[in-house]
mmCIF file of C-alpha atoms in Angstrom:
data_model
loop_
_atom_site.group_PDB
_atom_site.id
_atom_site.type_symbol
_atom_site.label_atom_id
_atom_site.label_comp_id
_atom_site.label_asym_id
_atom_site.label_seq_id
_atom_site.Cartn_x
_atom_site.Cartn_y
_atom_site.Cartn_z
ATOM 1 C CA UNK A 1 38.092 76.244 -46.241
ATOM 2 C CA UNK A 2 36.875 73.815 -49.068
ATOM 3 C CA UNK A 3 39.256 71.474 -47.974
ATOM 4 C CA UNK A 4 38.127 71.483 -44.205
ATOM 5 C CA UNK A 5 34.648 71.178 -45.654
ATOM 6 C CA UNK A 6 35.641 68.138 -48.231
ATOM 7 C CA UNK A 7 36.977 66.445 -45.064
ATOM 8 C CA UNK A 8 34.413 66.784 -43.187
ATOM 9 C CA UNK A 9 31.800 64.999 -45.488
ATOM 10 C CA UNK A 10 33.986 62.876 -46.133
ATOM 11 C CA UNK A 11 34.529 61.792 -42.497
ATOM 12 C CA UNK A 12 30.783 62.104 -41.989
ATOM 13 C CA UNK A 13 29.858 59.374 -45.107
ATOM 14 C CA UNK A 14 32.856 57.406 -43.428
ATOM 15 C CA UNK A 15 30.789 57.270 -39.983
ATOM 16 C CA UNK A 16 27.376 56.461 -42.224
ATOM 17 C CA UNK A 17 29.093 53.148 -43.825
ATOM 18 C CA UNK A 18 30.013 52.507 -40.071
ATOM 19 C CA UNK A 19 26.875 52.700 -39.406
ATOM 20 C CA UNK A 20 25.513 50.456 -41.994
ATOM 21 C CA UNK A 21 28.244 47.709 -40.403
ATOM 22 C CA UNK A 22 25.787 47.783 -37.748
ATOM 23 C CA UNK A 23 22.458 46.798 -39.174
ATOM 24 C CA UNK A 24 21.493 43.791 -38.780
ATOM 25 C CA UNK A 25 21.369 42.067 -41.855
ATOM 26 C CA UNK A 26 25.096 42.619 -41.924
ATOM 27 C CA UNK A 27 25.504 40.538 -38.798
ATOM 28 C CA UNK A 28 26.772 36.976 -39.859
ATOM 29 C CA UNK A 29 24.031 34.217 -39.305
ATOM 30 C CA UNK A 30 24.075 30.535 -40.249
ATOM 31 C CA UNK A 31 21.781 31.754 -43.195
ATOM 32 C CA UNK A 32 23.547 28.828 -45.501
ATOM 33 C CA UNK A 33 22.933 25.997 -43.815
ATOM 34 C CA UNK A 34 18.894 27.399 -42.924
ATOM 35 C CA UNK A 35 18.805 27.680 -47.123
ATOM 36 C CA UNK A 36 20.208 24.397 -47.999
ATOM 37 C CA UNK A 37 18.429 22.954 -45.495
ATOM 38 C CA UNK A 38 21.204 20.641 -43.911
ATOM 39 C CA UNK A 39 20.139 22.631 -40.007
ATOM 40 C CA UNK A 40 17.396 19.808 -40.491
ATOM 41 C CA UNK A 41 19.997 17.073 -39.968
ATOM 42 C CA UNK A 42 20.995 19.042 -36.566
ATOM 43 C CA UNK A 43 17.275 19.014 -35.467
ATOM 44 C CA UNK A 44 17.189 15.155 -36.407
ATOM 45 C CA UNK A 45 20.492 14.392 -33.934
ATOM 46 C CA UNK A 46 19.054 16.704 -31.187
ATOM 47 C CA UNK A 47 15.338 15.356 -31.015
ATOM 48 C CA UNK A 48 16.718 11.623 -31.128
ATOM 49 C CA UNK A 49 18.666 12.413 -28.120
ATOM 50 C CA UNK A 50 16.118 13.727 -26.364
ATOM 51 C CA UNK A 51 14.026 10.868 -27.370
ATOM 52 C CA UNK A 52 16.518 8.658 -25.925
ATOM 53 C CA UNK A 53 16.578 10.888 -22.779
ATOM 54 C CA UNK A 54 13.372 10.494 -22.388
ATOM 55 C CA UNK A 55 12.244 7.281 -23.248
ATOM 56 C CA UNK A 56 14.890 6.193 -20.157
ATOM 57 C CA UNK A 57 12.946 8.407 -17.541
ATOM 58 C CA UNK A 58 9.776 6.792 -18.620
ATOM 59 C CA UNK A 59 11.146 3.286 -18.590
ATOM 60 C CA UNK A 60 12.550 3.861 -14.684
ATOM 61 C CA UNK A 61 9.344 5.747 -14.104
ATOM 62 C CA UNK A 62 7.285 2.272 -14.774
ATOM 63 C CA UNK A 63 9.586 -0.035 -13.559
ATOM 64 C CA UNK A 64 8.906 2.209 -10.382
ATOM 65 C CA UNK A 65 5.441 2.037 -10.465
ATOM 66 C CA UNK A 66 5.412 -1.515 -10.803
ATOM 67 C CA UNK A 67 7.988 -1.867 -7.738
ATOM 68 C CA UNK A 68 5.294 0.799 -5.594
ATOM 69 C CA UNK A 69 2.326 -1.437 -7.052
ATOM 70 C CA UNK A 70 4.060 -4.559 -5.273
ATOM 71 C CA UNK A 71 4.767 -2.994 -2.082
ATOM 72 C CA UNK Y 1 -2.279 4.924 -5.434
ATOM 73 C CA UNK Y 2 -3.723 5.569 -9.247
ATOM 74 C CA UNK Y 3 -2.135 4.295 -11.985
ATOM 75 C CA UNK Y 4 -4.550 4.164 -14.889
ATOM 76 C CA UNK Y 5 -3.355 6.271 -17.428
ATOM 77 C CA UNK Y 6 -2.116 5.438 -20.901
ATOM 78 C CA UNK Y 7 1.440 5.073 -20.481
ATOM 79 C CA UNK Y 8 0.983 3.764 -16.848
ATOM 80 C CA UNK Y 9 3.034 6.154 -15.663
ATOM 81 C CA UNK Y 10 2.377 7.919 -11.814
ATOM 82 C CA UNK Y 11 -0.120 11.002 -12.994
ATOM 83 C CA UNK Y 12 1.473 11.623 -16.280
ATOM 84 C CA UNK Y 13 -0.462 14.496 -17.768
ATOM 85 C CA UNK Y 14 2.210 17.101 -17.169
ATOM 86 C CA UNK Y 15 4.873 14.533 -18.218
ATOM 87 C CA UNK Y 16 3.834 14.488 -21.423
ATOM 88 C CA UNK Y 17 3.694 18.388 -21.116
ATOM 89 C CA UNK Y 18 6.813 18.373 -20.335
ATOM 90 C CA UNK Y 19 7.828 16.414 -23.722
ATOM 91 C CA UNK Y 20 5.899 18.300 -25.917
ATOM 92 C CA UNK Y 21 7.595 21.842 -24.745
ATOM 93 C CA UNK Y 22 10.848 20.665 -24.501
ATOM 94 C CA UNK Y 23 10.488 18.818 -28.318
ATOM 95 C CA UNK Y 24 8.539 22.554 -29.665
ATOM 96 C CA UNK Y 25 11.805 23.891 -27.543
ATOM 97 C CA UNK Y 26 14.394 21.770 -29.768
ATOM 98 C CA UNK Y 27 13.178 22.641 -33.241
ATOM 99 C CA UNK Y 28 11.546 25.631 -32.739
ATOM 100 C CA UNK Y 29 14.465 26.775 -30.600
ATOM 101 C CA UNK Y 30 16.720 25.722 -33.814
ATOM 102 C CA UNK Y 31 14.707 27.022 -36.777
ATOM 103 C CA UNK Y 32 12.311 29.799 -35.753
ATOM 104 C CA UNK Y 33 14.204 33.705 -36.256
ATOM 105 C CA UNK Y 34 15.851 35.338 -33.751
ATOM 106 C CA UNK Y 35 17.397 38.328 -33.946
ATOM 107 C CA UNK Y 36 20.442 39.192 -35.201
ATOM 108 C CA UNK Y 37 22.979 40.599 -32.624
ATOM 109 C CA UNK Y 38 26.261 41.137 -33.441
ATOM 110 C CA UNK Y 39 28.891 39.393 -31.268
ATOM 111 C CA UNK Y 40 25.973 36.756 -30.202
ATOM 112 C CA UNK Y 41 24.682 35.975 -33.667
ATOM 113 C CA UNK Y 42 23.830 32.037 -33.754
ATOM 114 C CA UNK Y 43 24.704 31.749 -29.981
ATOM 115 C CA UNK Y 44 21.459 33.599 -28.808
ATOM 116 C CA UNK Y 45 19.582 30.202 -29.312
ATOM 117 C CA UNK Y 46 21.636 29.177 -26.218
ATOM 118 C CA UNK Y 47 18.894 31.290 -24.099
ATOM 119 C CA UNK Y 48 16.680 28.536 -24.644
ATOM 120 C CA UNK Y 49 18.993 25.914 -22.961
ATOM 121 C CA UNK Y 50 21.642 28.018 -20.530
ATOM 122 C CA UNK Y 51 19.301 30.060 -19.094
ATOM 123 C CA UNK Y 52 16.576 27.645 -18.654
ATOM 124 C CA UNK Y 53 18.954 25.851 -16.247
ATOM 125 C CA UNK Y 54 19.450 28.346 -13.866
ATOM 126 C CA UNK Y 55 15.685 29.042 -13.909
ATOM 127 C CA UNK Y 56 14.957 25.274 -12.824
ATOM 128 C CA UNK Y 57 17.097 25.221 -9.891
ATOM 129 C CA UNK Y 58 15.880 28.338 -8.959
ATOM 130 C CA UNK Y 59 12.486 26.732 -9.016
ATOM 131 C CA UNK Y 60 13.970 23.240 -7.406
ATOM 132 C CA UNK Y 61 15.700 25.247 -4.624
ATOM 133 C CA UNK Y 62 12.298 27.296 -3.921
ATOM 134 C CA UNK Y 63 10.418 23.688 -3.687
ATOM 135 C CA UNK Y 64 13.516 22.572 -1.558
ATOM 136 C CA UNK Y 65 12.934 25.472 0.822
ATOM 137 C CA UNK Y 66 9.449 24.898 1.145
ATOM 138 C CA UNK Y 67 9.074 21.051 1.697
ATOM 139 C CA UNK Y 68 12.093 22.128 4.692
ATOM 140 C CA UNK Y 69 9.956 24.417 6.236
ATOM 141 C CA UNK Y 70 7.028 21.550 6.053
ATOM 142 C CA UNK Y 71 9.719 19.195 7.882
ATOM 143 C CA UNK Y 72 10.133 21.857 10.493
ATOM 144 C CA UNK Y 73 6.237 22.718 11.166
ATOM 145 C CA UNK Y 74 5.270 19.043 10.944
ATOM 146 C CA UNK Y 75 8.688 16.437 11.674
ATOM 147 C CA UNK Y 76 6.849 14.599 8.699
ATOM 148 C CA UNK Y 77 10.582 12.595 7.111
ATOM 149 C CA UNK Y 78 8.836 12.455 3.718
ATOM 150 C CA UNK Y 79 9.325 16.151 3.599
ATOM 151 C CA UNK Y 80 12.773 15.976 4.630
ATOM 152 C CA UNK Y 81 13.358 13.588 1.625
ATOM 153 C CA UNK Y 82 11.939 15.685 -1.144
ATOM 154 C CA UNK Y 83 13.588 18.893 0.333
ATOM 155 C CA UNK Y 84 16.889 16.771 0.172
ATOM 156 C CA UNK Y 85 15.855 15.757 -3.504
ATOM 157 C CA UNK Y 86 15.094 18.832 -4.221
ATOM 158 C CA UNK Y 87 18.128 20.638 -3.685
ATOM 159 C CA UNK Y 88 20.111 17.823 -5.164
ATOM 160 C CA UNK Y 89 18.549 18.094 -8.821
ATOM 161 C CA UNK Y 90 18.994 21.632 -8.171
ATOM 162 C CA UNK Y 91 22.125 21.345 -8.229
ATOM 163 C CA UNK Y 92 22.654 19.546 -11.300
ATOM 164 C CA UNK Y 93 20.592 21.817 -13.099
ATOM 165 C CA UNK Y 94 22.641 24.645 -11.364
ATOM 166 C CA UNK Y 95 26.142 22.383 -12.701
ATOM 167 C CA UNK Y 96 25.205 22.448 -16.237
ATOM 168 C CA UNK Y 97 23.709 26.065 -15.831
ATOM 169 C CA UNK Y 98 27.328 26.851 -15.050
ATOM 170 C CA UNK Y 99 28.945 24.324 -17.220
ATOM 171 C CA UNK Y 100 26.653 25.846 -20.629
ATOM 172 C CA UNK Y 101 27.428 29.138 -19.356
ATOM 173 C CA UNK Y 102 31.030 28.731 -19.437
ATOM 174 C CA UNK Y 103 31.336 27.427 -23.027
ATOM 175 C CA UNK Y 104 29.228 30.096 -24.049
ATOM 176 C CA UNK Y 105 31.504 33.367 -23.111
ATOM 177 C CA UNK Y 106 34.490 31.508 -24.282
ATOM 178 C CA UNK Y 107 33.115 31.998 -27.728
ATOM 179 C CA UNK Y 108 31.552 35.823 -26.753
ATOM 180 C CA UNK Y 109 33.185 37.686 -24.081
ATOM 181 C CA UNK Y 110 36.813 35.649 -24.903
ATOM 182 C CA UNK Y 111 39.635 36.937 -27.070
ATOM 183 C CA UNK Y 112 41.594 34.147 -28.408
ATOM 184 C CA UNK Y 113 44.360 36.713 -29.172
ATOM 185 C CA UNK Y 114 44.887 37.799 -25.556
ATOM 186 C CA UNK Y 115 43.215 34.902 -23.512
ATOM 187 C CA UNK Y 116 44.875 35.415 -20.438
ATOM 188 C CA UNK Y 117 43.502 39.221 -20.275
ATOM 189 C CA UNK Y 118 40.381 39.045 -21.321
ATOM 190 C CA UNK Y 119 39.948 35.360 -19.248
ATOM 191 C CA UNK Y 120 40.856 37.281 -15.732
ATOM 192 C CA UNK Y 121 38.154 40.479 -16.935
ATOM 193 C CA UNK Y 122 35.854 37.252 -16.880
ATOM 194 C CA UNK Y 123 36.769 35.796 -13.727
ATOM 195 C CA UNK Y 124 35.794 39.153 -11.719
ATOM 196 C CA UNK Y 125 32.273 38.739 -13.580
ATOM 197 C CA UNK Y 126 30.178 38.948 -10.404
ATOM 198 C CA UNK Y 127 27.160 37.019 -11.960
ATOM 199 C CA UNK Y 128 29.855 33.759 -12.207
ATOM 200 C CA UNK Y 129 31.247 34.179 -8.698
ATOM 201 C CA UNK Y 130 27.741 34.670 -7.015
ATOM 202 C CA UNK Y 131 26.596 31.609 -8.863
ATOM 203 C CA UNK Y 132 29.635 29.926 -7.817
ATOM 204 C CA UNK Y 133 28.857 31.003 -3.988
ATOM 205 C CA UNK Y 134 25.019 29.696 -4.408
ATOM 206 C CA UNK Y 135 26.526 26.330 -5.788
ATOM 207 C CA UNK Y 136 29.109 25.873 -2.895
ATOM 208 C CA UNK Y 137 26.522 26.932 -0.048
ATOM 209 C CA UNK Y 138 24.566 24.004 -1.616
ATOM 210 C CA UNK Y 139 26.922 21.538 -2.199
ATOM 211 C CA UNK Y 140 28.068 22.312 1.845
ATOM 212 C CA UNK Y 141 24.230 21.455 2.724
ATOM 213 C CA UNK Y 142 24.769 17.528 0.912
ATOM 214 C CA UNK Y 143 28.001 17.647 3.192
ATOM 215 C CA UNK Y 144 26.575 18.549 6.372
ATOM 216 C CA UNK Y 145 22.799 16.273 5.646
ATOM 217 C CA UNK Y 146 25.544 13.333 4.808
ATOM 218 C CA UNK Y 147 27.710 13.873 8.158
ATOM 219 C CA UNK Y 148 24.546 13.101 10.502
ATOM 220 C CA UNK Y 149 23.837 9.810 11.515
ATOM 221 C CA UNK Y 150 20.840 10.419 13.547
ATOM 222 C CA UNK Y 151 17.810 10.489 11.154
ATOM 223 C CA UNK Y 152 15.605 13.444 12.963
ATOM 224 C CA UNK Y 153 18.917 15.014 13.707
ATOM 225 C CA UNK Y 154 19.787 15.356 10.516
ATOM 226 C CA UNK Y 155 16.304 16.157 9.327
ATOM 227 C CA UNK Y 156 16.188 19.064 11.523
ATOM 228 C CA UNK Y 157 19.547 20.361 11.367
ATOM 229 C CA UNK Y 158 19.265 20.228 7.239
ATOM 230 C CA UNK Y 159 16.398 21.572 7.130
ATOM 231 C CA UNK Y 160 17.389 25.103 8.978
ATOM 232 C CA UNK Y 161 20.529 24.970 6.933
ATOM 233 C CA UNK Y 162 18.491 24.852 4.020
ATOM 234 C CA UNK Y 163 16.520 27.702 4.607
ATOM 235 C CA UNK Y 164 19.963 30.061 5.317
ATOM 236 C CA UNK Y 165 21.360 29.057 2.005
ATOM 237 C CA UNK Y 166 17.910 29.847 0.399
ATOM 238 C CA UNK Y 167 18.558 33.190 2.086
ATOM 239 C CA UNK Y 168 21.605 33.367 0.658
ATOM 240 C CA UNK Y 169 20.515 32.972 -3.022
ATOM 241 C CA UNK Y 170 19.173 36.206 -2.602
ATOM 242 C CA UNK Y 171 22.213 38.594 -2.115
ATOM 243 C CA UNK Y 172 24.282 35.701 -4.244
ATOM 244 C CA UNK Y 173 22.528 35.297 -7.458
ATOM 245 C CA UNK Y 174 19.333 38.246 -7.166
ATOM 246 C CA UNK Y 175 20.902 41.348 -5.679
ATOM 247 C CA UNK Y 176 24.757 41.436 -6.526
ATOM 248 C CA UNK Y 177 24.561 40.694 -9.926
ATOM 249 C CA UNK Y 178 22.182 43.457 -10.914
ATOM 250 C CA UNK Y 179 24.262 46.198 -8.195
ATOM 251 C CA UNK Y 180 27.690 45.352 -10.014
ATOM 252 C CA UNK Y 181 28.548 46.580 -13.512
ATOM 253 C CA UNK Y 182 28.605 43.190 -15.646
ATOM 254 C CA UNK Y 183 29.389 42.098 -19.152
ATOM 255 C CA UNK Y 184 26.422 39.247 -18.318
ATOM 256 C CA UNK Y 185 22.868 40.485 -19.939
ATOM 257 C CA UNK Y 186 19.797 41.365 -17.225
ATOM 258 C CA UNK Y 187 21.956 42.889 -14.614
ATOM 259 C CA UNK Y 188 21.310 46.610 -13.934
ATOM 260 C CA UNK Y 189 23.662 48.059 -17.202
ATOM 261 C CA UNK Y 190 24.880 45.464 -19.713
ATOM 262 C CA UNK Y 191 26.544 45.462 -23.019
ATOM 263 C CA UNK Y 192 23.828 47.109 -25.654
ATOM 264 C CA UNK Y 193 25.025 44.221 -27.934
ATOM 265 C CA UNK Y 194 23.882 41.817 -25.514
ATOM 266 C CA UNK Y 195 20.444 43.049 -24.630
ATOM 267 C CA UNK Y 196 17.386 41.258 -25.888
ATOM 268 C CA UNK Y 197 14.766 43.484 -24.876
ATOM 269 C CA UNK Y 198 15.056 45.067 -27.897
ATOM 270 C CA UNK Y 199 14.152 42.036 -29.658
ATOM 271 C CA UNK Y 200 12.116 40.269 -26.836
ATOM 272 C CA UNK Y 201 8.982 38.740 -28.602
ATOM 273 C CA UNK Y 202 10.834 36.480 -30.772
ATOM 274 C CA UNK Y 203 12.573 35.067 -28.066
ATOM 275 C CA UNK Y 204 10.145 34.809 -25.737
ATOM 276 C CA UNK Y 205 8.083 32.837 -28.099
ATOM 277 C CA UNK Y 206 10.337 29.796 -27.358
ATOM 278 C CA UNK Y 207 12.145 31.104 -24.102
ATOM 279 C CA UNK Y 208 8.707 30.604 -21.963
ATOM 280 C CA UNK Y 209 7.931 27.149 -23.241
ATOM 281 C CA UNK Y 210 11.260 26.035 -22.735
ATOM 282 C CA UNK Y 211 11.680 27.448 -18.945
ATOM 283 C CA UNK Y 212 8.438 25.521 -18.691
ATOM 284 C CA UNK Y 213 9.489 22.417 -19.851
ATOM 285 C CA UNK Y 214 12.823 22.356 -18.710
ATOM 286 C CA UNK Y 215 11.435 22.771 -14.978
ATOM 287 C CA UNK Y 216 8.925 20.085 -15.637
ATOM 288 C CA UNK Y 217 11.741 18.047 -16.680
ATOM 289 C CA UNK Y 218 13.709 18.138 -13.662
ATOM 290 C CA UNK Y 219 10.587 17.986 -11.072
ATOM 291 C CA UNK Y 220 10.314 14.787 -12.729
ATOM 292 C CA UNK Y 221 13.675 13.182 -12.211
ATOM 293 C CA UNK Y 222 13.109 14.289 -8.838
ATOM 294 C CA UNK Y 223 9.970 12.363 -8.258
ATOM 295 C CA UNK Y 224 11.423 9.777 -9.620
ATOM 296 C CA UNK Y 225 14.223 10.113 -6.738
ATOM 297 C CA UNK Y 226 11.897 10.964 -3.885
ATOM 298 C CA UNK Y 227 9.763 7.783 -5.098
ATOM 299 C CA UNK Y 228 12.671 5.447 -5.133
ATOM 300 C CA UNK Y 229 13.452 6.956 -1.607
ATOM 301 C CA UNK Y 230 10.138 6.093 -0.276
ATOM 302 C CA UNK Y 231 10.530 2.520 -0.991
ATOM 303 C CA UNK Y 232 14.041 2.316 0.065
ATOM 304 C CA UNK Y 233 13.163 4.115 3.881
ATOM 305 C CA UNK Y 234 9.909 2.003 3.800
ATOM 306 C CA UNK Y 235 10.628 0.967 7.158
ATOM 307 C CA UNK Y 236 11.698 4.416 8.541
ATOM 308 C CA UNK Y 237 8.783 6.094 7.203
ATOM 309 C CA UNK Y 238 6.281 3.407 8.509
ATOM 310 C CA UNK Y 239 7.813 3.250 12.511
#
């Protein structure tokens, strides 16, 4: 009877520290590279490219309005 | 015709809208907190791109439908070329919607140990083959608009076609998606890992602006079509 009852807290703390797997601070994140600060030099490769992006829609969005201007 | 604004650009207000959401949508999509799923974990930044696609060709394909049912109530060819613009950018959006969305469940829903099972459980995903079936209606209404010589001809007859593959968005990409049991998030049961509304407000902080200025993004590559257009069927337009 002691044993059943030994087992069975143990199985239940078992099922807890499952349980603790699933809070979310356990879930992996790219926490190192937010604290040394190198997701900055992501943000720097992503915005240029959209600059570029978007300094080309502008540029054909000119040369268009010239082209309507000399219709 | 106006074009006195700063960067001389054809009424550029919501241009530069569109720049500033989709720059606040690039870093704040990249550094602000989201929350921490397991199985997503990083990868739940891709709402703000992936998603975003497949809400501007919704948008596009609504504006399509529209300017086609102009066409049809007026026989006025500039609406026939912005519903054909329309749909086209659409479609792109729709391409990398699809293209995103496939890189993205090879790295959630994909076992690398067993790629061929868990690669045919994704295949019968119906949120990929409706998407699939919206695409191919679409790319089938380029076909059939390219086929037809006659200009009102083709006019007319794309513009009804347009309007049945609008109707078939909705079973395609609204209704069958939520009816059918899905690993895909916002269908009618999904995988509790993968559902945000738990966590919503974070998200949406960035996920609104970014649908925003996505959308803005395309309409504007498709003015800049549709303009081009104009000039090129100058003499069309004007007889």
């Amino acid at each position: 009877m002691k044993k059943n009852l030994l087992a069975l807290v143990t199985g239940l703390l078992l099922s807890l520290s499952i349980f603790a797997q699933n809070n979310p601070e356990q879930v992996e994140m790219a926490d190192t590279m937010r604290s040394n600060g190198k997701i900055y030099v992501v943000i720097a490769v992503i915005l240029t490219i959209l600059a570029g992006l978007i300094l080309y829609v502008v540029r054909i969005d000119r040369k268009l309005g010239k082209l309507e201007k000399n219709q | 015709m106006s074009h006195k604004n700063i960067f001389n650009m054809h009424k550029s207000w919501w241009k530069i809208l569109s720049v500033v959401l989709l720059v606040y949508t690039f870093t704040a999509g990249i550094l602000m907190k989201v929350p921490r799923l397991p199985q997503l974990q990083e990868t739940i930044r891709n709402l703000y791109f992936h998603v975003c696609m497949w809400f501007a060709m919704m948008i596009l394909f609504i504006i399509s439908v529209v300017h086609a049912i102009k066409y049809l109530r007026t026989n006025n060819l500039k609406n026939d070329i912005c519903s054909r613009e329309y749909a086209s950018v659409g479609i792109i959006m729709g391409i990398l919607g699809y293209a995103t969305g496939a890189i993205w469940m090879s790295y959630t829903w994909a076992d690398p140990n067993i790629p061929s099972v868990t690669f045919s459980l994704i295949a019968k995903e119906p949120k990929l083959i409706g998407a699939a079936i919206a695409l191919l209606i679409y790319f089938a209404y380029l076909v059939l608009r390219d086929s037809i010589q006659d200009i009102d001809k083709r006019a007319r007859v794309s513009a009804v076609y347009n309007i049945f593959a609008f109707a078939m968005l909705f079973p395609s990409i609204w209704i069958l998606p939520r009816v059918l049991p899905s690993l895909h998030p916002g269908g009618s049961e999904g995988n509790p890992a993968l559902d945000f509304k738990s966590a919503d407000p974070r998200l949406r902080m960035v996920f609104y602006p970014a649908i925003a200025g996505w959308t803005l993004l395309a309409v504007w590559i498709t003015t800049i079509k549709i303009r081009m257009r104009y000039i090129k069927d100058k003499s069309i337009l004007n007889a």
